[in-house]
Tab-separated table of C-alpha atoms in Angstrom:
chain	number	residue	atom	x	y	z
A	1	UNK	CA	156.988	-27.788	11.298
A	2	UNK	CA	153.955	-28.047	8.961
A	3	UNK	CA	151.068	-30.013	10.790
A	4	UNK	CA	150.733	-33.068	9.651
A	5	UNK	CA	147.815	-34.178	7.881
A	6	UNK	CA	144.329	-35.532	9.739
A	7	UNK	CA	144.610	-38.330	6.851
A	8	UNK	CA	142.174	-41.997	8.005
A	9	UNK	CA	141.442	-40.549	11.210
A	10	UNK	CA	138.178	-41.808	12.838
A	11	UNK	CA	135.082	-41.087	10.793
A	12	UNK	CA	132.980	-39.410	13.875
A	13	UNK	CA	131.341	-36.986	11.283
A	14	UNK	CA	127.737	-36.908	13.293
A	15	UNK	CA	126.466	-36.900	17.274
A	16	UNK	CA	125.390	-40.397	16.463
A	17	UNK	CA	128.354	-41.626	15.574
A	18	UNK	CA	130.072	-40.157	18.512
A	19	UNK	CA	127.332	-41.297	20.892
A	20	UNK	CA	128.175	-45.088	19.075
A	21	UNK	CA	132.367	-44.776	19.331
A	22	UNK	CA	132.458	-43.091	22.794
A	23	UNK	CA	130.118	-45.413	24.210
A	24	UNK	CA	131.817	-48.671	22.878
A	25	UNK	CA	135.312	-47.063	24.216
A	26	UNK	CA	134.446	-46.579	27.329
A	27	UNK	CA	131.810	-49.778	27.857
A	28	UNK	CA	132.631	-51.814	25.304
A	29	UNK	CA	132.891	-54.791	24.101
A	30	UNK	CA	128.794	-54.037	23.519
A	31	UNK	CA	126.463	-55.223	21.036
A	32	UNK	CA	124.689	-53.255	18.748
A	33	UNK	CA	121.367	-53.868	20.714
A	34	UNK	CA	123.005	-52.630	24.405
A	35	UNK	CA	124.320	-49.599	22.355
A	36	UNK	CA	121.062	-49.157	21.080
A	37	UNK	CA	119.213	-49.757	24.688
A	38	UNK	CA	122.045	-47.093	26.687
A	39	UNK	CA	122.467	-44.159	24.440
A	40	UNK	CA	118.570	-44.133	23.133
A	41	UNK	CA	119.547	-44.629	19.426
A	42	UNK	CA	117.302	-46.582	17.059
A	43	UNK	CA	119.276	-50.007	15.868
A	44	UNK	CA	119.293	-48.534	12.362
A	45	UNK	CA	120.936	-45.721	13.601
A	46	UNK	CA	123.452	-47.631	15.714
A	47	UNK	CA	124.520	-49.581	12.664
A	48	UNK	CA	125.198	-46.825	10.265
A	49	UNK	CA	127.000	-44.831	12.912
A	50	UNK	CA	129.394	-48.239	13.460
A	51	UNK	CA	130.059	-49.296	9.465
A	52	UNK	CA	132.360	-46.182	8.594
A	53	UNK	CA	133.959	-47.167	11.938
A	54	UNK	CA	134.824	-50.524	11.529
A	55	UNK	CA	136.020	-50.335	8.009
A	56	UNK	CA	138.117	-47.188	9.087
A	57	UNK	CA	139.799	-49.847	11.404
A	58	UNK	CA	138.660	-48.298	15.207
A	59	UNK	CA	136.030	-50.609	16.058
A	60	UNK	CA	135.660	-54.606	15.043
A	61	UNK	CA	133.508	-56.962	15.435
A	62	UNK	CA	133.788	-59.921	17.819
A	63	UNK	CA	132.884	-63.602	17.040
A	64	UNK	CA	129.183	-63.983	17.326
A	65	UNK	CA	128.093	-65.251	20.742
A	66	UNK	CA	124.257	-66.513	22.037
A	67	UNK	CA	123.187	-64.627	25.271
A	68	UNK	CA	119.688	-66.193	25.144
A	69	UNK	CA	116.498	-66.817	22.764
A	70	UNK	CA	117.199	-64.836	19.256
A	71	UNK	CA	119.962	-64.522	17.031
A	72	UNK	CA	123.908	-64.613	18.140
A	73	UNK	CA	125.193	-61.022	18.533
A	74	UNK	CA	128.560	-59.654	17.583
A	75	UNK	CA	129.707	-57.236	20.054
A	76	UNK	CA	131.782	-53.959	19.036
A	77	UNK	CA	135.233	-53.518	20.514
A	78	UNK	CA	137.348	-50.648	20.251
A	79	UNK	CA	140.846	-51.469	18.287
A	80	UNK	CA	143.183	-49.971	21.051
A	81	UNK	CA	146.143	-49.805	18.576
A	82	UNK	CA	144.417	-47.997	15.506
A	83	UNK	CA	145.955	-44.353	16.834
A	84	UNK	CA	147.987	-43.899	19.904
A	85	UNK	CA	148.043	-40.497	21.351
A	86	UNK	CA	150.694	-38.273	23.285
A	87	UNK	CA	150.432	-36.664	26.748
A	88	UNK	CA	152.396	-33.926	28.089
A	89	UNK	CA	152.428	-32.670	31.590
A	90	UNK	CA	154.353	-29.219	32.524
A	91	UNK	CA	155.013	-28.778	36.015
A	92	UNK	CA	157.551	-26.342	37.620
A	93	UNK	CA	160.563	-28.645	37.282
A	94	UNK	CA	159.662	-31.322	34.160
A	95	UNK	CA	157.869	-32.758	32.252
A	96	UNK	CA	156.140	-35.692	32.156
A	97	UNK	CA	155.635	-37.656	28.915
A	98	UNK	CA	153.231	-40.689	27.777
A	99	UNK	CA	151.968	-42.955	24.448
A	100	UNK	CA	148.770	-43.992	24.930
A	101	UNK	CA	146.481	-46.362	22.835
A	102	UNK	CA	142.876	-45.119	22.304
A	103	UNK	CA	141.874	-46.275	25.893
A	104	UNK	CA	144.661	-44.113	27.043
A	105	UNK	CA	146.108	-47.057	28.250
A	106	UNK	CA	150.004	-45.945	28.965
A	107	UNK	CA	152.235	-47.374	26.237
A	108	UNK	CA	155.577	-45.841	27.080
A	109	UNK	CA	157.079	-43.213	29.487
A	110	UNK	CA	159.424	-40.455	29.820
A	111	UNK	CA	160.616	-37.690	32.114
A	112	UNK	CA	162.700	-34.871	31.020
A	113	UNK	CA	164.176	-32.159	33.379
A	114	UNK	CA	163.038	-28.398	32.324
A	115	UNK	CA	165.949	-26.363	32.525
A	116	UNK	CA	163.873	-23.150	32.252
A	117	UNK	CA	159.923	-21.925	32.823
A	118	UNK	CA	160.440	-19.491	29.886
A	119	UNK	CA	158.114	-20.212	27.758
A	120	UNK	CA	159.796	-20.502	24.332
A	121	UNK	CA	161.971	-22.587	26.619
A	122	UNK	CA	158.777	-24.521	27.816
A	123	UNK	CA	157.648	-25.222	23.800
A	124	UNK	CA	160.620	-26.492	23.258
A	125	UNK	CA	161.086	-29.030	25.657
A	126	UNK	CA	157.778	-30.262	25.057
A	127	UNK	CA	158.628	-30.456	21.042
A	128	UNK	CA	162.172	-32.340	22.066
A	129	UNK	CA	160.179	-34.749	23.905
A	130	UNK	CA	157.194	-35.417	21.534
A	131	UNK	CA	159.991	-36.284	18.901
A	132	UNK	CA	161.457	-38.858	21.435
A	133	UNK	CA	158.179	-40.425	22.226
A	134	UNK	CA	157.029	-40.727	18.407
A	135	UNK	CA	160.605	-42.398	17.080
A	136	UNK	CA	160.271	-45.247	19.595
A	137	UNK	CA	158.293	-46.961	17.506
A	138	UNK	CA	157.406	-46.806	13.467
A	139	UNK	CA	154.026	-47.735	13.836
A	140	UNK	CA	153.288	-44.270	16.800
A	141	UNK	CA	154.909	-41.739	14.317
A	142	UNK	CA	152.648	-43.324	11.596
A	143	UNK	CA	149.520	-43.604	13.679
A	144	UNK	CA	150.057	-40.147	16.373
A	145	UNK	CA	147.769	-37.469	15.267
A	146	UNK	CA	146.964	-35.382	18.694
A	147	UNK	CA	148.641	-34.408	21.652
A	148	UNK	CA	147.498	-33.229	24.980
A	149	UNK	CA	149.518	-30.577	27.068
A	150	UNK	CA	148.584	-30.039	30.352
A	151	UNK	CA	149.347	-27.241	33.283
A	152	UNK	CA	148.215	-26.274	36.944
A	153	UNK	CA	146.093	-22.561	36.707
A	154	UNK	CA	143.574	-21.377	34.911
A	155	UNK	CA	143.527	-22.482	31.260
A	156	UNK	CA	141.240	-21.365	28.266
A	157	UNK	CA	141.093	-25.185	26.230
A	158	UNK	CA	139.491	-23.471	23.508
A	159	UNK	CA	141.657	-20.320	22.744
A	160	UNK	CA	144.872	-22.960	23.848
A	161	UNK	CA	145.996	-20.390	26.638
A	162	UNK	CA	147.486	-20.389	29.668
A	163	UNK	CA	145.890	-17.349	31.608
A	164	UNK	CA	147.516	-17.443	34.785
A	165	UNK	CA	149.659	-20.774	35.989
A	166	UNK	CA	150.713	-19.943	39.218
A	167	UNK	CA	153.905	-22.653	39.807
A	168	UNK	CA	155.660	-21.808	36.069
A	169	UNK	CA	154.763	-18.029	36.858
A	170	UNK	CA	153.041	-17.293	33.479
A	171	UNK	CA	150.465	-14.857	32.990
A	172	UNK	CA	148.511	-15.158	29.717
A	173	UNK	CA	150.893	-17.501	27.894
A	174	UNK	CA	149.978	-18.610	24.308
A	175	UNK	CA	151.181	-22.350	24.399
A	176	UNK	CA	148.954	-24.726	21.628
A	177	UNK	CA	149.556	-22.833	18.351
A	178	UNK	CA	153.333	-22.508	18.814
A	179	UNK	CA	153.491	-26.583	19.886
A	180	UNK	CA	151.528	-27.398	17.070
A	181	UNK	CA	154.203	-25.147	14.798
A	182	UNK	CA	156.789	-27.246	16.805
A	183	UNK	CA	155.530	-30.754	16.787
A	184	UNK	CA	153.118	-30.996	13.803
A	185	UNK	CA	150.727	-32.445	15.863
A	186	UNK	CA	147.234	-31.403	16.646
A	187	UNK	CA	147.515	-29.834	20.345
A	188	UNK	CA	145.082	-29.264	22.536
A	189	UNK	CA	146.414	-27.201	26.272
A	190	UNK	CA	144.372	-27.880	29.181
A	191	UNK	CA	144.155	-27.251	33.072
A	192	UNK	CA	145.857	-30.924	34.633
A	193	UNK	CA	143.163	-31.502	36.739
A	194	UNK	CA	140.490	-31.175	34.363
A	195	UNK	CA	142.531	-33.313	32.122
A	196	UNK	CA	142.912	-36.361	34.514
A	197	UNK	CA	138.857	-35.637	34.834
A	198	UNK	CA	138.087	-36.692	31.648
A	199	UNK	CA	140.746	-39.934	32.308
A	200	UNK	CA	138.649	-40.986	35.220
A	201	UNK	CA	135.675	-40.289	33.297
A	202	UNK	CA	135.889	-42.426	30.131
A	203	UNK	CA	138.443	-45.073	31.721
A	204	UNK	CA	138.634	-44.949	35.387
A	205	UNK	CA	136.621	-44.746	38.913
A	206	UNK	CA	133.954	-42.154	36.837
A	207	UNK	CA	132.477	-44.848	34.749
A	208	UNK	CA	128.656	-44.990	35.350
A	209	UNK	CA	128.697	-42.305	37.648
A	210	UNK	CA	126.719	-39.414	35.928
A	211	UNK	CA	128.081	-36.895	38.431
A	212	UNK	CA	131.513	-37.251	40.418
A	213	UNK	CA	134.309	-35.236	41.448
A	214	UNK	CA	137.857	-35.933	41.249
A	215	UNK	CA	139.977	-33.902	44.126
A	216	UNK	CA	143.819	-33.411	43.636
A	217	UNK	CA	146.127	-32.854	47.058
A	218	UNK	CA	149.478	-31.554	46.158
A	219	UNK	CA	151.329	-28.839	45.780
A	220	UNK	CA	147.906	-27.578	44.373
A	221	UNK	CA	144.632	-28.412	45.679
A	222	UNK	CA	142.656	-28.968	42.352
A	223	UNK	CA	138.686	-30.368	41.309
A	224	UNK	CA	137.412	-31.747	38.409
A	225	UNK	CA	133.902	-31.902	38.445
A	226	UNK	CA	131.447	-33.891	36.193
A	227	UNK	CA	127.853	-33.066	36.163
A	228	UNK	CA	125.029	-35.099	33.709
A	229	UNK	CA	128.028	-37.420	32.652
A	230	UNK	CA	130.081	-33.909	31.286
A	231	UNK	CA	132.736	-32.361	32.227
A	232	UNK	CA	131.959	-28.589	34.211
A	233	UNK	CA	134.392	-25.731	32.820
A	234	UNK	CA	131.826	-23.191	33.392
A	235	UNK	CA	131.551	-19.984	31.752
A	236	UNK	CA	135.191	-18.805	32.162
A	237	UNK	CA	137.172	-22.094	32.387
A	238	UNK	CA	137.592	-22.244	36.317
A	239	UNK	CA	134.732	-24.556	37.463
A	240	UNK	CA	135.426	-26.615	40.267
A	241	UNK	CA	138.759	-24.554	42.253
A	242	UNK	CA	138.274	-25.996	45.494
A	243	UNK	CA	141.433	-24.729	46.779
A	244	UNK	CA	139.870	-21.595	46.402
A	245	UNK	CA	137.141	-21.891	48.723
A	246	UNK	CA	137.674	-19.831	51.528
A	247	UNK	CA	137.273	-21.939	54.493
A	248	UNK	CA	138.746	-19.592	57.357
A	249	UNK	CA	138.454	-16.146	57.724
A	250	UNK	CA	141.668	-15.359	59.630
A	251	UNK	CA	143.932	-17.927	57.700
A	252	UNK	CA	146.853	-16.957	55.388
A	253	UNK	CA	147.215	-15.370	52.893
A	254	UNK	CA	147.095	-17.317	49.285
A	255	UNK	CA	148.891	-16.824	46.258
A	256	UNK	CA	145.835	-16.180	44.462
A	257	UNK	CA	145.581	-12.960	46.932
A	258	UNK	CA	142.621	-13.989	49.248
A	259	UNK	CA	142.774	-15.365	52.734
A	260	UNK	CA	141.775	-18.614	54.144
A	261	UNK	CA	141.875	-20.592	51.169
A	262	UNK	CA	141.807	-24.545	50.978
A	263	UNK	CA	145.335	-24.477	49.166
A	264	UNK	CA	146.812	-21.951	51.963
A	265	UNK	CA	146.192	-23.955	54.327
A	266	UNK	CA	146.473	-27.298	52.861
A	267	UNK	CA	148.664	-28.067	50.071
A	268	UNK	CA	152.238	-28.865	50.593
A	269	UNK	CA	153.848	-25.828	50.280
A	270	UNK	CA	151.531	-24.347	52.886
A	271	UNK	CA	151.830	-27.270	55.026
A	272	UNK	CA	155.409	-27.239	54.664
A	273	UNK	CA	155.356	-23.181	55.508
A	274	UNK	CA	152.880	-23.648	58.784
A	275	UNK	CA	155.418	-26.712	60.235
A	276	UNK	CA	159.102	-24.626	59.673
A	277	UNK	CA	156.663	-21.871	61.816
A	278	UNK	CA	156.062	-24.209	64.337
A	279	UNK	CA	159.026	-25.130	65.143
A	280	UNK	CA	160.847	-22.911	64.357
A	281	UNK	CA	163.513	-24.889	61.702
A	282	UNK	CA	163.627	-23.140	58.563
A	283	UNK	CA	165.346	-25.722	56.690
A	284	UNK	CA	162.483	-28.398	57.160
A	285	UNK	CA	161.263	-30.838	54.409
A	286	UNK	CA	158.334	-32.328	53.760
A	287	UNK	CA	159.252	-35.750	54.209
A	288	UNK	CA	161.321	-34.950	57.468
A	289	UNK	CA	157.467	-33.093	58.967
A	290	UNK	CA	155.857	-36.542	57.731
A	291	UNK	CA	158.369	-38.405	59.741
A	292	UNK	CA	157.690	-36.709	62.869
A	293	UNK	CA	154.524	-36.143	62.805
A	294	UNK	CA	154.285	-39.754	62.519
A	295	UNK	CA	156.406	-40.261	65.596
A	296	UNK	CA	154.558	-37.882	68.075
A	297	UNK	CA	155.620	-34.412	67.174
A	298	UNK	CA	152.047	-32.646	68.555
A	299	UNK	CA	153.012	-29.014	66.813
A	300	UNK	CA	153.096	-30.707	63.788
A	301	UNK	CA	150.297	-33.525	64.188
A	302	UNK	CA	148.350	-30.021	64.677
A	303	UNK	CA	149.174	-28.681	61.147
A	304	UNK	CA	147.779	-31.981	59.362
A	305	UNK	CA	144.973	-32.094	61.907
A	306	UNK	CA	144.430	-28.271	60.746
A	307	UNK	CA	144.641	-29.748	57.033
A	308	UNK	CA	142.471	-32.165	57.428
A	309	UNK	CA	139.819	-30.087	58.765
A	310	UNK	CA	139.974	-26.957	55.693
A	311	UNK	CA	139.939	-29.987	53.110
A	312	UNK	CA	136.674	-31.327	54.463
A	313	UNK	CA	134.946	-28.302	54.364
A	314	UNK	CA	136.082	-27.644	50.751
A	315	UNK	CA	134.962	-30.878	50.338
A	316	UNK	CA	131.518	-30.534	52.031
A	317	UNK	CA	130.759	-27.332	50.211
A	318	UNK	CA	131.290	-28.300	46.992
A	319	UNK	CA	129.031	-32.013	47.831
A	320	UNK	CA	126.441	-29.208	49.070
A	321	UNK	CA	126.264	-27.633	45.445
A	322	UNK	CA	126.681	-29.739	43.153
A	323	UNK	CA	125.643	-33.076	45.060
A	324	UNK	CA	128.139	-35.905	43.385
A	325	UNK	CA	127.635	-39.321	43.630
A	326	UNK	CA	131.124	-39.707	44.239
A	327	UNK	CA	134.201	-37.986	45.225
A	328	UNK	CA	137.834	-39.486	44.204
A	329	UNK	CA	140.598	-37.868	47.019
A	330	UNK	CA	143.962	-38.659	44.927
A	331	UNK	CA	147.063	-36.425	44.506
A	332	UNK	CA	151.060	-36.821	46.040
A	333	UNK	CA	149.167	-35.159	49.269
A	334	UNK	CA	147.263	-38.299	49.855
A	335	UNK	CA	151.284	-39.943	51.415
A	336	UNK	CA	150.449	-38.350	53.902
A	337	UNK	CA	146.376	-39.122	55.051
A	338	UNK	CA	146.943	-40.785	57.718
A	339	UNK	CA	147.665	-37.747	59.664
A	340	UNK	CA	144.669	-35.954	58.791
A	341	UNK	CA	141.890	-38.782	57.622
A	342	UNK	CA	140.183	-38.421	60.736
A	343	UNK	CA	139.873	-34.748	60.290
A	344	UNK	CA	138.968	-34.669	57.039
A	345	UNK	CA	135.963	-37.313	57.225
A	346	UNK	CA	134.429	-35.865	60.434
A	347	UNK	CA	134.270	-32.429	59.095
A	348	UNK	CA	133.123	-33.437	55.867
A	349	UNK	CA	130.238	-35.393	57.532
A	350	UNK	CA	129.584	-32.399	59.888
A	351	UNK	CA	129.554	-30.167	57.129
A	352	UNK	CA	127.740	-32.402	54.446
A	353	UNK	CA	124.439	-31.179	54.390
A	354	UNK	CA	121.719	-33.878	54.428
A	355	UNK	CA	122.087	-36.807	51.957
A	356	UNK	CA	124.919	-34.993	50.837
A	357	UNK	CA	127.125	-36.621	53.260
A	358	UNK	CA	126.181	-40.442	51.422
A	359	UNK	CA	128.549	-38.865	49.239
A	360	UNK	CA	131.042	-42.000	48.208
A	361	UNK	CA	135.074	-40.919	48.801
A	362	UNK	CA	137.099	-42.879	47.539
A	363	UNK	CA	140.932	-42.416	48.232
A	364	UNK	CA	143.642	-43.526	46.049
A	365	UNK	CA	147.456	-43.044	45.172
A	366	UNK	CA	148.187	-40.772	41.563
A	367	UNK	CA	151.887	-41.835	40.310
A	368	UNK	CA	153.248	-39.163	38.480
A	369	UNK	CA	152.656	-40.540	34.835
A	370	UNK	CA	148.597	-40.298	35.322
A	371	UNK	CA	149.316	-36.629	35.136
A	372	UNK	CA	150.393	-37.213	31.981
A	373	UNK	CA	147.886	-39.680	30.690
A	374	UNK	CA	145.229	-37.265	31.550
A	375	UNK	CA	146.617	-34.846	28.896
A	376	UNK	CA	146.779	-37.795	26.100
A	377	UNK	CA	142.735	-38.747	27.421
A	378	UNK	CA	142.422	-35.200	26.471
A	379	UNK	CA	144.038	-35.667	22.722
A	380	UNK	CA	141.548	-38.646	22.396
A	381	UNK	CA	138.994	-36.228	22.844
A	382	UNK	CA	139.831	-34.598	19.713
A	383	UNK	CA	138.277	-37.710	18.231
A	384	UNK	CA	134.774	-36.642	19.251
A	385	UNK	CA	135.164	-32.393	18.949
A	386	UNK	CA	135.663	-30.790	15.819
């Protein structure tokens, strides 16, 4: 399919006028003058950044209002339904599937089964599903430039490679150019974590923080970092891999071939592994070890409490180097805190090194679909980076 053309998409043709449309999506409604006073742009400036923007239909002006001695201001809003966006996220088994407006606000979605991990079989799906998504309405196959694909491992954004995803067993796995042959659509492949960074970021528990960290607990144990109010990728795309941290020197072995990682010890499938050991009952879910670890099983209470304390120390470590204000804990791991929250904070204040352990964390539930509207916040993106 012939990518469709870029035709009245935003006019963000300078840093200024990013600096102006970013800062309005993400704080807005603003006047001019606030604009002006939080980014450090001259008024001038501010105003010829925002005309090609509001007569291009993404921001508007809102009735004049008085906030003191002076003229009335009209405050800038961001149009929300000028382009919607799609998100994709791949895990082992589906995929996940979103419309969002430009505050990546979740319009509609879907879940498809993935019959296969193959990766033609992969491009596909994804293709099969972006076609859904777009014919529910006229106005988001009109209006749907961008789409944002997301995957667990280690991901180059800018090459739109997978170099190693360790759940859909790929090793260096071309994935945007052919879904941008299959969907017309301007795709952009990132890690998930990452993805859901730049989510919290621009619309969630990350606004005004100029450094945070967002923490995944799952089947993976992920980090998205944000330093100086950007995103961390570092040099080779792998910033932040907190389940990587070694945190015991005799614990098991990981996937990624090292021992005594966070994610051996701690994500599901390990925890899951280090129960059926316990006990000895092979056939064990996690839902079952939840249940009676809940109800006084001590073997088991011991492999959350174990958990708990590897987490926190991945935790501590990365508050000792990079020193966030704040660190979100979310993830399908989180069902299960109560069994190692008491763990996890002590050792994390034990650990935390100095003012380091001020460090805010702040816990909260991730349905499924965020996954997915973390990709899309990453197709908005493509508003701002040529």
């Amino acid at each position: 399919m012939t990518p469709r053309r870029q035709s009245g998409r935003a006019p963000v043709t300078s840093p200024a006028s990013a600096t102006v449309f970013t800062t309005v999506l993400t704080q807005g409604p603003v006047s001019r003058v606030e604009v002006a006073r939080r980014t450090g742009l001259s008024s001038a400036a501010v105003t010829k950044a925002a005309r090609p923007l509001i007569e291009a239909g993404y921001l508007t002006e809102l009735d004049s209002e008085q906030t003191g001695i002076g003229r009335p201001v009209s405050p800038l809003e961001v149009r929300a339904d000028r382009e919607f966006f799609l998100g994709i996220k791949i895990t082992d088994s589906e995929l996940i599937g979103v419309v969002t407006d430009l505050r990546a606000q979740i319009l509609v979605t879907r879940f498809h089964r993935l019959p296969s991990r193959k990766p033609d079989a992969v491009v596909s799906g994804v293709a099969e599903m972006a076609a859904e998504l777009l014919a529910l309405s006229p106005k988001y196959t009109k209006r749907t430039n961008s789409l944002g694909v997301t995957v667990a491992g280690d991901v180059d954004r800018e090459a739109g490679h997978v170099r190693y995803s360790p759940f859909l067993h790929w090793q260096d796995v071309q994935l945007a150019e052919p879904i941008g042959e299959a969907t017309g659509l301007e795709t952009t492949v990132d890690n998930d974590v990452k993805a859901i960074t730049v989510a919290e970021r621009w619309f969630g528990d990350g606004i005004g923080a100029p450094s945070f960290a967002l923490v995944t607990l799952g089947t993976g144990i992920g980090c998205g970092l944000v330093v100086n109010g950007a995103v961390v990728t570092g040099s080779h795309g792998v910033a932040g891999e907190i389940g990587h941290i070694p945190v015991a020197g005799d614990g098991p072995l990981c996937h990624c071939g090292a021992t005594g990682c966070v994610e051996a010890i701690a994500s599901t499938d390990a925890i899951v592994a280090q129960a059926r050991t316990a006990t000895g009952e092979r056939g064990l879910t996690m839902a079952e070890i939840v249940t009676r670890a809940r109800t006084g099983d001590q073997a088991l209470q011991r492999v959350f409490a174990r958990a708990g304390v590897a987490i926190g120390r991945g935790l501590a470590a990365m508050a000792n180097l990079v020193g966030p204000e704040r660190i979100i804990v979310s993830g399908e791991g989180l069902d299960a805190y109560d069994l190692f929250a008491d763990e996890l904070r002590e050792t994390f204040a034990t650990h935390a090194f100095g003012a380091a352990a001020q460090c805010e964390l702040i816990l909260r539930p991730l349905p499924f679909e965020e996954w997915a509207r973390g990709a899309a916040a990453v197709a908005v993106q493509t508003l701002f980076i040529s």
